[in-house]
């Protein structure tokens, strides 16, 4: 981890500890520990059902099917005993996280920076069209073209920086097995851009469906991809 990145993570840890209350001092957070990070895409939203791009915040809620999917993924993954439940600032991720939070006895914590990648000029366009435009630009980020900007939106560096900050904030809370509810393009792009054993081909051959997930082991600046929606990654 670079010195700049380490300082950023330490600062996040200080802020996290400063926000704690109680009469006893909190245990110090090990800022060199390895964790297992699970990233889950939200269930089907009203935006998905419409067939059009909707990256607005807070965005549309889940459909009835999306709510069922949220329960199903909670049932499937809850044996992993997550010690922190986090979600983006968008309604659909927080709703998807609720069944897992209930099963684990945890609260859902919304974290800025986990939101979907803004569609820019493609907002409201058919999702089928966006595969070759919006999503195509994001795939380019993962193969080194991070300066490429989605028209009317952000570039790969800006996206990676903000998602990094969100993960740093989560790491600084001291969790060992966090589950983080985010968005399909954001999860796939960040995991591919940051894992030492990244597989950019998976973004095209195995795009994450609603409630699809990715698992990484490691710590900020040192991640290894281990599972892409049920497929083990060597």
JSON list of C-alpha atoms in Angstrom, two decimals:
[
{"chain": "A", "resi": 1, "resn": "UNK", "atom": "CA", "xyz": [0.00, 0.00, 0.00]},
{"chain": "A", "resi": 2, "resn": "UNK", "atom": "CA", "xyz": [1.40, 3.46, -0.87]},
{"chain": "A", "resi": 3, "resn": "UNK", "atom": "CA", "xyz": [2.09, 5.96, 1.92]},
{"chain": "A", "resi": 4, "resn": "UNK", "atom": "CA", "xyz": [-0.66, 8.25, 0.61]},
{"chain": "A", "resi": 5, "resn": "UNK", "atom": "CA", "xyz": [-3.18, 5.41, 0.55]},
{"chain": "A", "resi": 6, "resn": "UNK", "atom": "CA", "xyz": [-2.13, 4.23, 4.03]},
{"chain": "A", "resi": 7, "resn": "UNK", "atom": "CA", "xyz": [-2.61, 7.73, 5.44]},
{"chain": "A", "resi": 8, "resn": "UNK", "atom": "CA", "xyz": [-6.07, 7.93, 3.87]},
{"chain": "A", "resi": 9, "resn": "UNK", "atom": "CA", "xyz": [-7.10, 4.64, 5.44]},
{"chain": "A", "resi": 10, "resn": "UNK", "atom": "CA", "xyz": [-5.71, 5.68, 8.84]},
{"chain": "A", "resi": 11, "resn": "UNK", "atom": "CA", "xyz": [-7.63, 8.96, 8.65]},
{"chain": "A", "resi": 12, "resn": "UNK", "atom": "CA", "xyz": [-10.82, 7.03, 7.92]},
{"chain": "A", "resi": 13, "resn": "UNK", "atom": "CA", "xyz": [-10.13, 4.85, 10.95]},
{"chain": "A", "resi": 14, "resn": "UNK", "atom": "CA", "xyz": [-9.72, 7.90, 13.18]},
{"chain": "A", "resi": 15, "resn": "UNK", "atom": "CA", "xyz": [-13.03, 9.30, 11.96]},
{"chain": "A", "resi": 16, "resn": "UNK", "atom": "CA", "xyz": [-14.74, 5.96, 12.55]},
{"chain": "A", "resi": 17, "resn": "UNK", "atom": "CA", "xyz": [-13.44, 5.75, 16.11]},
{"chain": "A", "resi": 18, "resn": "UNK", "atom": "CA", "xyz": [-14.35, 9.38, 16.79]},
{"chain": "A", "resi": 19, "resn": "UNK", "atom": "CA", "xyz": [-17.95, 8.58, 15.93]},
{"chain": "A", "resi": 20, "resn": "UNK", "atom": "CA", "xyz": [-18.23, 5.82, 18.54]},
{"chain": "A", "resi": 21, "resn": "UNK", "atom": "CA", "xyz": [-19.92, 6.48, 21.86]},
{"chain": "A", "resi": 22, "resn": "UNK", "atom": "CA", "xyz": [-19.78, 4.80, 25.26]},
{"chain": "A", "resi": 23, "resn": "UNK", "atom": "CA", "xyz": [-17.84, 4.86, 28.51]},
{"chain": "A", "resi": 24, "resn": "UNK", "atom": "CA", "xyz": [-15.09, 2.43, 27.51]},
{"chain": "A", "resi": 25, "resn": "UNK", "atom": "CA", "xyz": [-12.36, 3.11, 25.02]},
{"chain": "A", "resi": 26, "resn": "UNK", "atom": "CA", "xyz": [-12.73, 1.16, 21.77]},
{"chain": "A", "resi": 27, "resn": "UNK", "atom": "CA", "xyz": [-10.19, -1.48, 20.89]},
{"chain": "A", "resi": 28, "resn": "UNK", "atom": "CA", "xyz": [-7.63, -0.24, 18.37]},
{"chain": "A", "resi": 29, "resn": "UNK", "atom": "CA", "xyz": [-8.32, -1.26, 14.79]},
{"chain": "A", "resi": 30, "resn": "UNK", "atom": "CA", "xyz": [-5.71, -3.44, 13.10]},
{"chain": "A", "resi": 31, "resn": "UNK", "atom": "CA", "xyz": [-5.03, -1.48, 9.93]},
{"chain": "A", "resi": 32, "resn": "UNK", "atom": "CA", "xyz": [-2.96, -4.26, 8.38]},
{"chain": "A", "resi": 33, "resn": "UNK", "atom": "CA", "xyz": [-5.46, -7.10, 8.75]},
{"chain": "A", "resi": 34, "resn": "UNK", "atom": "CA", "xyz": [-6.82, -9.14, 5.87]},
{"chain": "A", "resi": 35, "resn": "UNK", "atom": "CA", "xyz": [-10.60, -9.28, 5.42]},
{"chain": "A", "resi": 36, "resn": "UNK", "atom": "CA", "xyz": [-13.11, -11.04, 3.22]},
{"chain": "A", "resi": 37, "resn": "UNK", "atom": "CA", "xyz": [-15.11, -8.46, 1.27]},
{"chain": "A", "resi": 38, "resn": "UNK", "atom": "CA", "xyz": [-18.38, -9.51, -0.36]},
{"chain": "A", "resi": 39, "resn": "UNK", "atom": "CA", "xyz": [-19.94, -7.13, -2.90]},
{"chain": "A", "resi": 40, "resn": "UNK", "atom": "CA", "xyz": [-23.56, -7.78, -3.90]},
{"chain": "A", "resi": 41, "resn": "UNK", "atom": "CA", "xyz": [-25.58, -6.21, -6.68]},
{"chain": "A", "resi": 42, "resn": "UNK", "atom": "CA", "xyz": [-29.09, -5.04, -5.74]},
{"chain": "A", "resi": 43, "resn": "UNK", "atom": "CA", "xyz": [-32.25, -6.95, -6.64]},
{"chain": "A", "resi": 44, "resn": "UNK", "atom": "CA", "xyz": [-34.42, -6.05, -9.61]},
{"chain": "A", "resi": 45, "resn": "UNK", "atom": "CA", "xyz": [-35.46, -2.39, -9.43]},
{"chain": "A", "resi": 46, "resn": "UNK", "atom": "CA", "xyz": [-38.24, -0.46, -11.10]},
{"chain": "A", "resi": 47, "resn": "UNK", "atom": "CA", "xyz": [-35.50, 1.02, -13.27]},
{"chain": "A", "resi": 48, "resn": "UNK", "atom": "CA", "xyz": [-34.38, -2.43, -14.40]},
{"chain": "A", "resi": 49, "resn": "UNK", "atom": "CA", "xyz": [-37.97, -3.35, -15.18]},
{"chain": "A", "resi": 50, "resn": "UNK", "atom": "CA", "xyz": [-38.39, -0.24, -17.32]},
{"chain": "A", "resi": 51, "resn": "UNK", "atom": "CA", "xyz": [-35.49, -1.31, -19.52]},
{"chain": "A", "resi": 52, "resn": "UNK", "atom": "CA", "xyz": [-33.95, 2.16, -19.36]},
{"chain": "A", "resi": 53, "resn": "UNK", "atom": "CA", "xyz": [-30.83, 3.52, -17.69]},
{"chain": "A", "resi": 54, "resn": "UNK", "atom": "CA", "xyz": [-31.56, 5.10, -14.30]},
{"chain": "A", "resi": 55, "resn": "UNK", "atom": "CA", "xyz": [-28.52, 6.05, -12.23]},
{"chain": "A", "resi": 56, "resn": "UNK", "atom": "CA", "xyz": [-30.24, 8.89, -10.37]},
{"chain": "A", "resi": 57, "resn": "UNK", "atom": "CA", "xyz": [-29.91, 9.18, -6.58]},
{"chain": "A", "resi": 58, "resn": "UNK", "atom": "CA", "xyz": [-31.74, 7.95, -4.54]},
{"chain": "A", "resi": 59, "resn": "UNK", "atom": "CA", "xyz": [-33.21, 6.17, -7.56]},
{"chain": "A", "resi": 60, "resn": "UNK", "atom": "CA", "xyz": [-36.15, 3.79, -7.93]},
{"chain": "A", "resi": 61, "resn": "UNK", "atom": "CA", "xyz": [-37.09, 1.09, -5.39]},
{"chain": "A", "resi": 62, "resn": "UNK", "atom": "CA", "xyz": [-37.10, -2.67, -5.80]},
{"chain": "A", "resi": 63, "resn": "UNK", "atom": "CA", "xyz": [-39.89, -4.47, -7.61]},
{"chain": "A", "resi": 64, "resn": "UNK", "atom": "CA", "xyz": [-41.74, -7.31, -5.89]},
{"chain": "A", "resi": 65, "resn": "UNK", "atom": "CA", "xyz": [-39.37, -9.70, -7.65]},
{"chain": "A", "resi": 66, "resn": "UNK", "atom": "CA", "xyz": [-36.41, -7.66, -6.44]},
{"chain": "A", "resi": 67, "resn": "UNK", "atom": "CA", "xyz": [-37.63, -7.97, -2.85]},
{"chain": "A", "resi": 68, "resn": "UNK", "atom": "CA", "xyz": [-37.90, -11.74, -3.28]},
{"chain": "A", "resi": 69, "resn": "UNK", "atom": "CA", "xyz": [-34.38, -11.83, -4.70]},
{"chain": "A", "resi": 70, "resn": "UNK", "atom": "CA", "xyz": [-33.11, -9.92, -1.66]},
{"chain": "A", "resi": 71, "resn": "UNK", "atom": "CA", "xyz": [-34.52, -12.58, 0.65]},
{"chain": "A", "resi": 72, "resn": "UNK", "atom": "CA", "xyz": [-33.10, -15.37, -1.50]},
{"chain": "A", "resi": 73, "resn": "UNK", "atom": "CA", "xyz": [-29.56, -13.97, -1.51]},
{"chain": "A", "resi": 74, "resn": "UNK", "atom": "CA", "xyz": [-29.74, -13.41, 2.25]},
{"chain": "A", "resi": 75, "resn": "UNK", "atom": "CA", "xyz": [-30.74, -17.04, 2.73]},
{"chain": "A", "resi": 76, "resn": "UNK", "atom": "CA", "xyz": [-27.94, -18.15, 0.43]},
{"chain": "A", "resi": 77, "resn": "UNK", "atom": "CA", "xyz": [-25.11, -16.14, 1.97]},
{"chain": "A", "resi": 78, "resn": "UNK", "atom": "CA", "xyz": [-26.03, -15.57, 5.61]},
{"chain": "A", "resi": 79, "resn": "UNK", "atom": "CA", "xyz": [-24.05, -18.58, 6.86]},
{"chain": "A", "resi": 80, "resn": "UNK", "atom": "CA", "xyz": [-20.93, -16.50, 6.19]},
{"chain": "A", "resi": 81, "resn": "UNK", "atom": "CA", "xyz": [-21.70, -14.59, 9.42]},
{"chain": "A", "resi": 82, "resn": "UNK", "atom": "CA", "xyz": [-21.07, -11.08, 8.18]},
{"chain": "A", "resi": 83, "resn": "UNK", "atom": "CA", "xyz": [-20.05, -8.59, 10.86]},
{"chain": "A", "resi": 84, "resn": "UNK", "atom": "CA", "xyz": [-21.00, -5.45, 8.95]},
{"chain": "A", "resi": 85, "resn": "UNK", "atom": "CA", "xyz": [-23.80, -4.63, 6.47]},
{"chain": "A", "resi": 86, "resn": "UNK", "atom": "CA", "xyz": [-23.18, -1.70, 4.14]},
{"chain": "A", "resi": 87, "resn": "UNK", "atom": "CA", "xyz": [-25.02, -0.24, 1.15]},
{"chain": "A", "resi": 88, "resn": "UNK", "atom": "CA", "xyz": [-24.85, 2.63, -1.28]},
{"chain": "A", "resi": 89, "resn": "UNK", "atom": "CA", "xyz": [-26.91, 5.78, -0.82]},
{"chain": "A", "resi": 90, "resn": "UNK", "atom": "CA", "xyz": [-29.49, 4.45, -3.30]},
{"chain": "A", "resi": 91, "resn": "UNK", "atom": "CA", "xyz": [-32.84, 3.00, -2.25]},
{"chain": "A", "resi": 92, "resn": "UNK", "atom": "CA", "xyz": [-32.55, -0.28, -4.12]},
{"chain": "A", "resi": 93, "resn": "UNK", "atom": "CA", "xyz": [-29.32, -1.35, -2.44]},
{"chain": "A", "resi": 94, "resn": "UNK", "atom": "CA", "xyz": [-30.56, -0.51, 1.05]},
{"chain": "A", "resi": 95, "resn": "UNK", "atom": "CA", "xyz": [-33.76, -2.46, 0.44]},
{"chain": "A", "resi": 96, "resn": "UNK", "atom": "CA", "xyz": [-31.72, -5.42, -0.84]},
{"chain": "A", "resi": 97, "resn": "UNK", "atom": "CA", "xyz": [-29.56, -5.30, 2.29]},
{"chain": "A", "resi": 98, "resn": "UNK", "atom": "CA", "xyz": [-32.45, -5.36, 4.77]},
{"chain": "A", "resi": 99, "resn": "UNK", "atom": "CA", "xyz": [-33.12, -9.15, 4.78]},
{"chain": "A", "resi": 100, "resn": "UNK", "atom": "CA", "xyz": [-29.43, -9.84, 5.44]},
{"chain": "A", "resi": 101, "resn": "UNK", "atom": "CA", "xyz": [-29.32, -7.22, 8.17]},
{"chain": "A", "resi": 102, "resn": "UNK", "atom": "CA", "xyz": [-32.33, -8.86, 9.81]},
{"chain": "A", "resi": 103, "resn": "UNK", "atom": "CA", "xyz": [-30.74, -12.31, 9.67]},
{"chain": "A", "resi": 104, "resn": "UNK", "atom": "CA", "xyz": [-27.40, -11.06, 11.01]},
{"chain": "A", "resi": 105, "resn": "UNK", "atom": "CA", "xyz": [-28.84, -8.74, 13.65]},
{"chain": "A", "resi": 106, "resn": "UNK", "atom": "CA", "xyz": [-27.00, -5.76, 12.16]},
{"chain": "A", "resi": 107, "resn": "UNK", "atom": "CA", "xyz": [-27.99, -2.31, 10.96]},
{"chain": "A", "resi": 108, "resn": "UNK", "atom": "CA", "xyz": [-27.53, -1.26, 7.34]},
{"chain": "A", "resi": 109, "resn": "UNK", "atom": "CA", "xyz": [-24.96, 1.52, 7.06]},
{"chain": "A", "resi": 110, "resn": "UNK", "atom": "CA", "xyz": [-25.17, 3.72, 3.94]},
{"chain": "A", "resi": 111, "resn": "UNK", "atom": "CA", "xyz": [-21.77, 4.74, 2.57]},
{"chain": "A", "resi": 112, "resn": "UNK", "atom": "CA", "xyz": [-21.15, 7.51, 0.06]},
{"chain": "A", "resi": 113, "resn": "UNK", "atom": "CA", "xyz": [-19.12, 6.39, -2.94]},
{"chain": "A", "resi": 114, "resn": "UNK", "atom": "CA", "xyz": [-20.75, 3.00, -3.48]},
{"chain": "A", "resi": 115, "resn": "UNK", "atom": "CA", "xyz": [-23.43, 4.40, -5.80]},
{"chain": "A", "resi": 116, "resn": "UNK", "atom": "CA", "xyz": [-23.85, 3.39, -9.42]},
{"chain": "A", "resi": 117, "resn": "UNK", "atom": "CA", "xyz": [-21.63, 4.94, -12.05]},
{"chain": "A", "resi": 118, "resn": "UNK", "atom": "CA", "xyz": [-23.54, 7.90, -13.46]},
{"chain": "A", "resi": 119, "resn": "UNK", "atom": "CA", "xyz": [-24.79, 7.32, -16.99]},
{"chain": "A", "resi": 120, "resn": "UNK", "atom": "CA", "xyz": [-24.29, 10.93, -18.11]},
{"chain": "A", "resi": 121, "resn": "UNK", "atom": "CA", "xyz": [-25.74, 11.50, -21.58]},
{"chain": "A", "resi": 122, "resn": "UNK", "atom": "CA", "xyz": [-26.97, 7.89, -21.63]},
{"chain": "A", "resi": 123, "resn": "UNK", "atom": "CA", "xyz": [-29.37, 8.45, -18.72]},
{"chain": "A", "resi": 124, "resn": "UNK", "atom": "CA", "xyz": [-32.85, 7.32, -19.72]},
{"chain": "A", "resi": 125, "resn": "UNK", "atom": "CA", "xyz": [-31.59, 5.48, -22.78]},
{"chain": "A", "resi": 126, "resn": "UNK", "atom": "CA", "xyz": [-32.50, 1.81, -23.39]},
{"chain": "A", "resi": 127, "resn": "UNK", "atom": "CA", "xyz": [-30.21, -0.50, -21.41]},
{"chain": "A", "resi": 128, "resn": "UNK", "atom": "CA", "xyz": [-29.65, -2.60, -24.53]},
{"chain": "A", "resi": 129, "resn": "UNK", "atom": "CA", "xyz": [-28.11, 0.46, -26.22]},
{"chain": "A", "resi": 130, "resn": "UNK", "atom": "CA", "xyz": [-26.00, 1.27, -23.17]},
{"chain": "A", "resi": 131, "resn": "UNK", "atom": "CA", "xyz": [-24.15, -2.05, -23.38]},
{"chain": "A", "resi": 132, "resn": "UNK", "atom": "CA", "xyz": [-22.13, -0.70, -26.31]},
{"chain": "A", "resi": 133, "resn": "UNK", "atom": "CA", "xyz": [-21.74, 2.83, -24.99]},
{"chain": "A", "resi": 134, "resn": "UNK", "atom": "CA", "xyz": [-21.88, 3.36, -21.21]},
{"chain": "A", "resi": 135, "resn": "UNK", "atom": "CA", "xyz": [-20.83, -0.17, -20.29]},
{"chain": "A", "resi": 136, "resn": "UNK", "atom": "CA", "xyz": [-18.28, -0.26, -23.09]},
{"chain": "A", "resi": 137, "resn": "UNK", "atom": "CA", "xyz": [-16.50, 2.77, -21.62]},
{"chain": "A", "resi": 138, "resn": "UNK", "atom": "CA", "xyz": [-16.45, 1.12, -18.19]},
{"chain": "A", "resi": 139, "resn": "UNK", "atom": "CA", "xyz": [-14.92, -2.06, -19.62]},
{"chain": "A", "resi": 140, "resn": "UNK", "atom": "CA", "xyz": [-12.22, 0.12, -21.18]},
{"chain": "A", "resi": 141, "resn": "UNK", "atom": "CA", "xyz": [-11.34, 1.42, -17.71]},
{"chain": "A", "resi": 142, "resn": "UNK", "atom": "CA", "xyz": [-10.54, -2.11, -16.59]},
{"chain": "A", "resi": 143, "resn": "UNK", "atom": "CA", "xyz": [-7.97, -2.62, -19.34]},
{"chain": "A", "resi": 144, "resn": "UNK", "atom": "CA", "xyz": [-6.02, 0.54, -18.58]},
{"chain": "A", "resi": 145, "resn": "UNK", "atom": "CA", "xyz": [-7.98, 3.37, -20.22]},
{"chain": "A", "resi": 146, "resn": "UNK", "atom": "CA", "xyz": [-8.88, 5.05, -16.93]},
{"chain": "A", "resi": 147, "resn": "UNK", "atom": "CA", "xyz": [-8.73, 8.57, -18.35]},
{"chain": "A", "resi": 148, "resn": "UNK", "atom": "CA", "xyz": [-11.68, 7.77, -20.61]},
{"chain": "A", "resi": 149, "resn": "UNK", "atom": "CA", "xyz": [-14.71, 9.80, -19.55]},
{"chain": "A", "resi": 150, "resn": "UNK", "atom": "CA", "xyz": [-18.29, 8.65, -19.96]},
{"chain": "A", "resi": 151, "resn": "UNK", "atom": "CA", "xyz": [-19.86, 11.62, -21.81]},
{"chain": "A", "resi": 152, "resn": "UNK", "atom": "CA", "xyz": [-21.49, 13.87, -19.23]},
{"chain": "A", "resi": 153, "resn": "UNK", "atom": "CA", "xyz": [-20.22, 11.73, -16.35]},
{"chain": "A", "resi": 154, "resn": "UNK", "atom": "CA", "xyz": [-16.97, 10.63, -14.67]},
{"chain": "A", "resi": 155, "resn": "UNK", "atom": "CA", "xyz": [-13.76, 8.97, -15.80]},
{"chain": "A", "resi": 156, "resn": "UNK", "atom": "CA", "xyz": [-12.20, 5.78, -14.48]},
{"chain": "A", "resi": 157, "resn": "UNK", "atom": "CA", "xyz": [-9.85, 7.52, -12.07]},
{"chain": "A", "resi": 158, "resn": "UNK", "atom": "CA", "xyz": [-12.66, 9.48, -10.45]},
{"chain": "A", "resi": 159, "resn": "UNK", "atom": "CA", "xyz": [-14.76, 6.36, -10.08]},
{"chain": "A", "resi": 160, "resn": "UNK", "atom": "CA", "xyz": [-11.93, 4.29, -8.63]},
{"chain": "A", "resi": 161, "resn": "UNK", "atom": "CA", "xyz": [-10.97, 7.02, -6.16]},
{"chain": "A", "resi": 162, "resn": "UNK", "atom": "CA", "xyz": [-14.47, 7.39, -4.74]},
{"chain": "A", "resi": 163, "resn": "UNK", "atom": "CA", "xyz": [-15.12, 3.63, -4.49]},
{"chain": "A", "resi": 164, "resn": "UNK", "atom": "CA", "xyz": [-11.69, 3.22, -2.84]},
{"chain": "A", "resi": 165, "resn": "UNK", "atom": "CA", "xyz": [-12.64, 5.84, -0.24]},
{"chain": "A", "resi": 166, "resn": "UNK", "atom": "CA", "xyz": [-15.87, 3.98, 0.50]},
{"chain": "A", "resi": 167, "resn": "UNK", "atom": "CA", "xyz": [-14.06, 0.66, 0.96]},
{"chain": "A", "resi": 168, "resn": "UNK", "atom": "CA", "xyz": [-11.41, 2.39, 3.10]},
{"chain": "A", "resi": 169, "resn": "UNK", "atom": "CA", "xyz": [-14.18, 3.76, 5.32]},
{"chain": "A", "resi": 170, "resn": "UNK", "atom": "CA", "xyz": [-15.68, 0.29, 5.70]},
{"chain": "A", "resi": 171, "resn": "UNK", "atom": "CA", "xyz": [-12.27, -1.25, 6.42]},
{"chain": "A", "resi": 172, "resn": "UNK", "atom": "CA", "xyz": [-11.57, 1.37, 9.07]},
{"chain": "A", "resi": 173, "resn": "UNK", "atom": "CA", "xyz": [-14.55, 0.21, 11.15]},
{"chain": "A", "resi": 174, "resn": "UNK", "atom": "CA", "xyz": [-12.62, -2.95, 12.06]},
{"chain": "A", "resi": 175, "resn": "UNK", "atom": "CA", "xyz": [-14.87, -5.47, 10.31]},
{"chain": "A", "resi": 176, "resn": "UNK", "atom": "CA", "xyz": [-13.50, -8.81, 9.12]},
{"chain": "A", "resi": 177, "resn": "UNK", "atom": "CA", "xyz": [-16.40, -10.08, 6.99]},
{"chain": "A", "resi": 178, "resn": "UNK", "atom": "CA", "xyz": [-18.32, -7.10, 5.58]},
{"chain": "A", "resi": 179, "resn": "UNK", "atom": "CA", "xyz": [-21.03, -7.48, 2.98]},
{"chain": "A", "resi": 180, "resn": "UNK", "atom": "CA", "xyz": [-21.51, -4.46, 0.76]},
{"chain": "A", "resi": 181, "resn": "UNK", "atom": "CA", "xyz": [-24.55, -3.84, -1.45]},
{"chain": "A", "resi": 182, "resn": "UNK", "atom": "CA", "xyz": [-23.76, -1.81, -4.53]},
{"chain": "A", "resi": 183, "resn": "UNK", "atom": "CA", "xyz": [-24.45, -1.84, -8.28]},
{"chain": "A", "resi": 184, "resn": "UNK", "atom": "CA", "xyz": [-23.57, -4.14, -11.13]},
{"chain": "A", "resi": 185, "resn": "UNK", "atom": "CA", "xyz": [-21.27, -1.94, -13.19]},
{"chain": "A", "resi": 186, "resn": "UNK", "atom": "CA", "xyz": [-19.65, -0.41, -10.10]},
{"chain": "A", "resi": 187, "resn": "UNK", "atom": "CA", "xyz": [-18.91, -3.77, -8.46]},
{"chain": "A", "resi": 188, "resn": "UNK", "atom": "CA", "xyz": [-17.57, -5.38, -11.62]},
{"chain": "A", "resi": 189, "resn": "UNK", "atom": "CA", "xyz": [-15.41, -2.40, -12.54]},
{"chain": "A", "resi": 190, "resn": "UNK", "atom": "CA", "xyz": [-13.91, -1.82, -9.10]},
{"chain": "A", "resi": 191, "resn": "UNK", "atom": "CA", "xyz": [-13.16, -5.49, -8.48]},
{"chain": "A", "resi": 192, "resn": "UNK", "atom": "CA", "xyz": [-11.54, -5.83, -11.90]},
{"chain": "A", "resi": 193, "resn": "UNK", "atom": "CA", "xyz": [-9.54, -2.62, -11.53]},
{"chain": "A", "resi": 194, "resn": "UNK", "atom": "CA", "xyz": [-8.20, -3.52, -8.08]},
{"chain": "A", "resi": 195, "resn": "UNK", "atom": "CA", "xyz": [-7.71, -7.28, -7.81]},
{"chain": "A", "resi": 196, "resn": "UNK", "atom": "CA", "xyz": [-4.17, -8.50, -8.46]},
{"chain": "A", "resi": 197, "resn": "UNK", "atom": "CA", "xyz": [-5.62, -11.47, -10.35]},
{"chain": "A", "resi": 198, "resn": "UNK", "atom": "CA", "xyz": [-8.29, -9.49, -12.18]},
{"chain": "A", "resi": 199, "resn": "UNK", "atom": "CA", "xyz": [-10.28, -11.06, -15.00]},
{"chain": "A", "resi": 200, "resn": "UNK", "atom": "CA", "xyz": [-11.55, -8.28, -17.31]},
{"chain": "A", "resi": 201, "resn": "UNK", "atom": "CA", "xyz": [-13.11, -10.93, -19.56]},
{"chain": "A", "resi": 202, "resn": "UNK", "atom": "CA", "xyz": [-15.68, -11.73, -16.87]},
{"chain": "A", "resi": 203, "resn": "UNK", "atom": "CA", "xyz": [-17.30, -8.33, -17.32]},
{"chain": "A", "resi": 204, "resn": "UNK", "atom": "CA", "xyz": [-18.29, -9.39, -20.83]},
{"chain": "A", "resi": 205, "resn": "UNK", "atom": "CA", "xyz": [-18.75, -13.14, -20.44]},
{"chain": "A", "resi": 206, "resn": "UNK", "atom": "CA", "xyz": [-20.38, -13.17, -16.99]},
{"chain": "A", "resi": 207, "resn": "UNK", "atom": "CA", "xyz": [-22.03, -9.80, -16.21]},
{"chain": "A", "resi": 208, "resn": "UNK", "atom": "CA", "xyz": [-23.50, -9.73, -12.72]},
{"chain": "A", "resi": 209, "resn": "UNK", "atom": "CA", "xyz": [-27.26, -10.37, -12.62]},
{"chain": "A", "resi": 210, "resn": "UNK", "atom": "CA", "xyz": [-29.50, -8.87, -9.95]},
{"chain": "A", "resi": 211, "resn": "UNK", "atom": "CA", "xyz": [-28.11, -10.04, -6.57]},
{"chain": "A", "resi": 212, "resn": "UNK", "atom": "CA", "xyz": [-25.01, -11.39, -8.29]},
{"chain": "A", "resi": 213, "resn": "UNK", "atom": "CA", "xyz": [-21.93, -11.07, -6.09]},
{"chain": "A", "resi": 214, "resn": "UNK", "atom": "CA", "xyz": [-18.14, -10.87, -6.03]},
{"chain": "A", "resi": 215, "resn": "UNK", "atom": "CA", "xyz": [-15.83, -11.88, -3.17]},
{"chain": "A", "resi": 216, "resn": "UNK", "atom": "CA", "xyz": [-12.32, -10.55, -2.59]},
{"chain": "A", "resi": 217, "resn": "UNK", "atom": "CA", "xyz": [-9.74, -11.30, 0.10]},
{"chain": "A", "resi": 218, "resn": "UNK", "atom": "CA", "xyz": [-7.15, -8.82, 1.30]},
{"chain": "A", "resi": 219, "resn": "UNK", "atom": "CA", "xyz": [-6.97, -5.20, 2.38]},
{"chain": "A", "resi": 220, "resn": "UNK", "atom": "CA", "xyz": [-6.96, -1.74, 0.77]},
{"chain": "A", "resi": 221, "resn": "UNK", "atom": "CA", "xyz": [-4.33, -1.70, -1.95]},
{"chain": "A", "resi": 222, "resn": "UNK", "atom": "CA", "xyz": [-3.88, -5.48, -1.90]},
{"chain": "A", "resi": 223, "resn": "UNK", "atom": "CA", "xyz": [-6.94, -7.43, -3.08]},
{"chain": "A", "resi": 224, "resn": "UNK", "atom": "CA", "xyz": [-7.34, -10.88, -4.58]},
{"chain": "A", "resi": 225, "resn": "UNK", "atom": "CA", "xyz": [-10.47, -11.95, -6.44]},
{"chain": "A", "resi": 226, "resn": "UNK", "atom": "CA", "xyz": [-11.69, -15.32, -5.15]},
{"chain": "A", "resi": 227, "resn": "UNK", "atom": "CA", "xyz": [-15.30, -15.69, -6.31]},
{"chain": "A", "resi": 228, "resn": "UNK", "atom": "CA", "xyz": [-17.28, -14.21, -9.20]},
{"chain": "A", "resi": 229, "resn": "UNK", "atom": "CA", "xyz": [-20.93, -14.98, -8.56]},
{"chain": "A", "resi": 230, "resn": "UNK", "atom": "CA", "xyz": [-20.31, -18.56, -7.53]},
{"chain": "A", "resi": 231, "resn": "UNK", "atom": "CA", "xyz": [-17.37, -19.26, -9.84]},
{"chain": "A", "resi": 232, "resn": "UNK", "atom": "CA", "xyz": [-14.05, -19.66, -8.03]},
{"chain": "A", "resi": 233, "resn": "UNK", "atom": "CA", "xyz": [-11.23, -17.54, -9.44]},
{"chain": "A", "resi": 234, "resn": "UNK", "atom": "CA", "xyz": [-7.68, -18.96, -9.13]}
]
